[in-house]
Amino acid sequence: MKAKPLRVGVVGASAKYGWARNTHVPALLELPDYELVAVCTAHEDTARESSKFFGVSNSYHDHKVMLSDAELDVVAVSVRVPFHYRLTVDALEAGKHVYTEWPLGANLAEAKD
């Protein structure tokens, strides 16, 4: 029996620019073991725009609300470096698996933590 795909939410999934738009999301949409189920940006209007652009029904402008979504198995953090640490820690504390772009934090202390 084939395993269900991992359900992924991407924080930083802008429809206009960035690593998520240009690399991460296109890859996730092509990989059979993953299903993109949610996108999150910092603003409600851009979250809705990204949802339409990527063909995803769940959009969020508050990552903590997205993290409370029981449908998510994995969170991909694809934002500017100063925000990697807080978003990654929040996702881990919500019990989600996390993929974070490098570096894990803005400094060595954050990365070690």
Coordinates of N, CA and C in Angstrom, one line a residue:
M1 N 0.8 -1.2 0.0 CA 0.0 0.0 0.0 C 0.9 1.2 0.0
K2 N 0.6 2.2 -0.9 CA 1.3 3.4 -1.0 C 1.0 4.4 0.2
A3 N 2.1 4.9 0.8 CA 1.9 5.9 1.9 C 1.3 7.2 1.4
K4 N 0.5 7.8 2.2 CA -0.1 9.1 1.9 C 1.0 10.1 1.8
P5 N 0.8 11.1 0.9 CA 1.9 12.2 0.8 C 1.9 13.0 2.0
L6 N 3.1 13.5 2.3 CA 3.2 14.5 3.5 C 2.6 15.8 3.1
R7 N 1.8 16.3 4.0 CA 1.0 17.6 3.7 C 1.9 18.7 4.2
V8 N 2.2 19.6 3.3 CA 3.2 20.7 3.5 C 2.5 22.1 3.5
G9 N 2.9 22.9 4.5 CA 2.6 24.3 4.5 C 3.9 25.1 4.3
V10 N 3.9 26.1 3.5 CA 5.1 26.9 3.3 C 4.9 28.3 3.8
V11 N 5.8 28.7 4.7 CA 5.8 30.1 5.3 C 6.8 30.9 4.4
G12 N 6.3 32.0 3.8 CA 7.1 32.7 2.9 C 6.8 32.4 1.5
A13 N 5.6 32.0 1.2 CA 5.2 31.5 -0.1 C 4.6 32.7 -1.0
S14 N 5.4 33.6 -1.2 CA 5.0 34.8 -2.0 C 4.8 34.4 -3.5
A15 N 3.7 34.9 -4.1 CA 3.4 34.6 -5.5 C 4.3 35.5 -6.4
K16 N 5.0 36.5 -5.8 CA 5.7 37.4 -6.7 C 7.2 37.2 -6.7
Y17 N 7.8 36.7 -5.6 CA 9.3 36.6 -5.6 C 9.7 35.6 -4.5
G18 N 11.0 35.3 -4.5 CA 11.6 34.5 -3.5 C 11.9 33.0 -3.8
W19 N 12.6 32.4 -2.9 CA 13.0 31.0 -3.1 C 11.8 30.1 -3.1
A20 N 10.8 30.3 -2.3 CA 9.6 29.5 -2.3 C 8.9 29.5 -3.7
R21 N 8.7 30.7 -4.2 CA 8.0 30.8 -5.5 C 8.9 30.2 -6.6
N22 N 10.2 30.4 -6.6 CA 11.0 30.0 -7.7 C 11.5 28.5 -7.7
T23 N 11.6 28.0 -6.5 CA 12.2 26.7 -6.3 C 11.4 25.7 -5.5
H24 N 11.1 26.1 -4.3 CA 10.5 25.1 -3.3 C 9.1 24.7 -3.7
V25 N 8.2 25.7 -4.0 CA 6.9 25.3 -4.4 C 6.8 24.5 -5.7
P26 N 7.5 24.9 -6.7 CA 7.4 24.1 -8.0 C 7.9 22.7 -7.7
A27 N 8.9 22.5 -6.9 CA 9.4 21.2 -6.6 C 8.3 20.4 -5.8
L28 N 7.7 21.0 -4.8 CA 6.7 20.3 -4.0 C 5.5 19.9 -4.9
L29 N 5.1 20.8 -5.8 CA 4.0 20.4 -6.7 C 4.3 19.3 -7.6
E30 N 5.5 19.0 -7.9 CA 5.9 17.9 -8.8 C 6.2 16.6 -8.1
L31 N 6.6 16.7 -6.8 CA 7.0 15.5 -6.1 C 5.8 14.7 -5.6
P32 N 5.7 13.4 -5.9 CA 4.5 12.6 -5.5 C 4.4 12.3 -4.0
D33 N 5.5 12.5 -3.2 CA 5.4 12.1 -1.8 C 5.0 13.4 -1.0
Y34 N 4.7 14.5 -1.6 CA 4.4 15.7 -0.9 C 3.1 16.3 -1.5
E35 N 2.4 17.0 -0.7 CA 1.2 17.7 -1.1 C 1.2 19.1 -0.5
L36 N 1.2 20.1 -1.3 CA 1.2 21.5 -0.8 C -0.3 21.8 -0.4
V37 N -0.5 22.0 0.9 CA -1.9 22.2 1.4 C -2.1 23.6 2.0
A38 N -1.0 24.4 2.2 CA -1.2 25.7 2.8 C 0.0 26.6 2.4
V39 N -0.3 27.9 2.3 CA 0.7 28.9 2.1 C 0.5 30.0 3.1
C40 N 1.6 30.6 3.5 CA 1.5 31.7 4.5 C 2.4 32.8 4.1
T41 N 1.9 34.0 4.1 CA 2.7 35.2 3.9 C 2.3 36.2 5.1
A42 N 3.0 37.3 5.1 CA 2.8 38.2 6.3 C 1.5 39.0 6.2
H43 N 0.9 39.0 5.0 CA -0.3 39.9 4.9 C -1.5 39.1 4.3
E44 N -2.7 39.4 4.7 CA -3.9 38.6 4.2 C -4.0 38.7 2.7
D45 N -3.8 39.9 2.1 CA -4.0 40.0 0.7 C -3.0 39.2 -0.1
T46 N -1.7 39.2 0.3 CA -0.7 38.4 -0.4 C -0.9 36.9 -0.1
A47 N -1.4 36.6 1.0 CA -1.6 35.1 1.3 C -2.7 34.6 0.3
R48 N -3.8 35.4 0.2 CA -4.8 35.0 -0.8 C -4.3 34.9 -2.2
E49 N -3.5 35.9 -2.6 CA -2.9 35.9 -3.9 C -2.0 34.7 -4.1
S50 N -1.2 34.3 -3.1 CA -0.4 33.1 -3.2 C -1.2 31.9 -3.3
S51 N -2.3 31.8 -2.6 CA -3.1 30.6 -2.6 C -3.7 30.4 -4.0
K52 N -4.1 31.5 -4.6 CA -4.7 31.4 -6.0 C -3.5 31.0 -7.0
F53 N -2.4 31.7 -6.8 CA -1.3 31.5 -7.8 C -0.8 30.0 -7.7
F54 N -0.7 29.4 -6.5 CA -0.2 28.1 -6.4 C -1.3 27.0 -6.4
G55 N -2.5 27.4 -6.5 CA -3.6 26.5 -6.5 C -3.8 25.7 -5.2
V56 N -3.7 26.4 -4.1 CA -3.8 25.8 -2.8 C -5.0 26.5 -2.1
S57 N -5.8 25.7 -1.4 CA -7.0 26.2 -0.8 C -6.8 26.9 0.5
N58 N -5.8 26.6 1.2 CA -5.5 27.2 2.6 C -4.5 28.3 2.5
S59 N -4.9 29.5 2.9 CA -3.9 30.6 3.0 C -4.0 31.2 4.3
Y60 N -2.9 31.6 4.8 CA -2.7 32.2 6.1 C -1.8 33.4 6.1
H61 N -2.1 34.4 7.0 CA -1.2 35.5 7.1 C -0.7 35.6 8.5
D62 N -0.9 34.5 9.3 CA -0.4 34.4 10.7 C 0.1 33.0 10.8
H63 N 1.4 32.8 10.9 CA 2.0 31.5 10.8 C 1.5 30.6 12.0
K64 N 1.2 31.2 13.2 CA 0.7 30.4 14.3 C -0.7 29.8 14.0
V65 N -1.5 30.5 13.3 CA -2.8 30.0 12.9 C -2.6 28.8 11.9
M66 N -1.6 29.0 11.0 CA -1.4 27.9 10.1 C -0.8 26.7 10.8
L67 N 0.0 26.9 11.8 CA 0.6 25.8 12.6 C -0.4 25.0 13.4
S68 N -1.6 25.7 13.7 CA -2.6 25.0 14.4 C -3.5 24.1 13.5
D69 N -3.2 24.1 12.2 CA -3.9 23.3 11.2 C -3.5 21.9 11.4
A70 N -4.4 21.0 11.8 CA -4.1 19.6 12.0 C -3.8 18.9 10.7
E71 N -4.1 19.4 9.6 CA -3.9 18.8 8.3 C -2.4 18.9 7.9
L72 N -1.6 19.7 8.5 CA -0.2 19.9 8.2 C 0.7 18.8 8.8
D73 N 1.5 18.2 8.0 CA 2.6 17.3 8.6 C 3.9 18.0 8.7
V74 N 4.2 18.9 7.7 CA 5.5 19.5 7.5 C 5.3 21.0 7.2
V75 N 6.2 21.8 7.8 CA 6.3 23.2 7.5 C 7.6 23.5 6.9
A76 N 7.6 24.2 5.7 CA 8.8 24.7 5.1 C 8.9 26.2 5.4
V77 N 10.1 26.6 6.0 CA 10.3 28.0 6.3 C 11.2 28.6 5.2
S78 N 10.6 29.5 4.5 CA 11.3 30.1 3.3 C 11.1 31.7 3.4
V79 N 11.8 32.3 4.4 CA 11.7 33.7 4.6 C 13.1 34.3 4.8
R80 N 13.2 35.6 5.0 CA 14.5 36.2 5.3 C 15.1 35.6 6.6
V81 N 16.4 35.5 6.6 CA 17.2 34.9 7.6 C 16.8 35.3 9.0
P82 N 16.6 36.6 9.3 CA 16.3 37.0 10.7 C 15.1 36.3 11.3
F83 N 14.2 35.8 10.4 CA 13.0 35.2 10.9 C 13.0 33.7 10.9
H84 N 14.1 33.0 10.4 CA 14.2 31.6 10.4 C 14.0 31.0 11.8
Y85 N 14.8 31.5 12.8 CA 14.8 30.9 14.1 C 13.4 30.9 14.7
R86 N 12.7 32.0 14.8 CA 11.4 32.1 15.5 C 10.4 31.2 14.8
L87 N 10.3 31.2 13.5 CA 9.3 30.4 12.8 C 9.6 28.9 12.9
T88 N 10.9 28.6 12.9 CA 11.3 27.2 13.1 C 10.9 26.7 14.5
V89 N 11.3 27.4 15.5 CA 10.9 27.1 16.8 C 9.4 27.0 17.0
D90 N 8.7 27.9 16.5 CA 7.2 27.9 16.6 C 6.7 26.6 16.0
A91 N 7.2 26.2 14.8 CA 6.7 25.0 14.1 C 7.0 23.8 14.9
L92 N 8.2 23.7 15.4 CA 8.6 22.6 16.3 C 7.8 22.4 17.5
E93 N 7.5 23.6 18.1 CA 6.7 23.6 19.3 C 5.2 23.2 19.0
A94 N 4.8 23.4 17.8 CA 3.5 23.0 17.4 C 3.4 21.5 17.0
G95 N 4.6 20.8 17.1 CA 4.6 19.4 16.8 C 4.7 19.1 15.3
K96 N 5.2 20.1 14.5 CA 5.3 19.9 13.1 C 6.8 19.5 12.7
H97 N 7.0 18.7 11.7 CA 8.3 18.6 11.1 C 8.6 19.8 10.4
V98 N 9.9 20.2 10.2 CA 10.3 21.5 9.7 C 11.4 21.3 8.7
Y99 N 11.3 22.0 7.6 CA 12.4 22.2 6.6 C 12.7 23.7 6.7
T100 N 13.9 24.1 7.0 CA 14.3 25.5 7.1 C 15.4 25.7 6.1
E101 N 15.3 26.8 5.3 CA 16.4 27.2 4.5 C 17.6 27.5 5.4
W102 N 18.8 27.4 4.8 CA 19.9 27.7 5.6 C 20.1 29.2 5.6
P103 N 20.7 29.7 6.6 CA 21.1 29.1 7.9 C 19.8 29.0 8.8
L104 N 20.0 28.1 9.8 CA 18.9 27.9 10.7 C 18.5 29.1 11.6
G105 N 19.5 29.9 11.8 CA 19.3 31.1 12.6 C 20.2 32.2 12.1
A106 N 20.0 33.4 12.7 CA 20.8 34.6 12.3 C 22.2 34.6 12.9
N107 N 22.4 33.7 13.8 CA 23.7 33.7 14.5 C 24.0 32.3 15.0
L108 N 25.1 32.0 15.5 CA 25.5 30.7 15.9 C 24.6 30.2 17.1
A109 N 24.3 31.1 18.0 CA 23.5 30.7 19.2 C 22.1 30.2 18.8
E110 N 21.5 30.9 17.8 CA 20.2 30.4 17.3 C 20.3 29.1 16.6
A111 N 21.3 28.9 15.8 CA 21.5 27.7 15.1 C 21.7 26.5 16.0
K112 N 22.5 26.7 17.0 CA 22.8 25.6 18.0 C 21.5 25.3 18.8
D113 N 20.7 26.3 19.1 CA 19.5 26.1 19.9 C 18.5 25.2 19.0

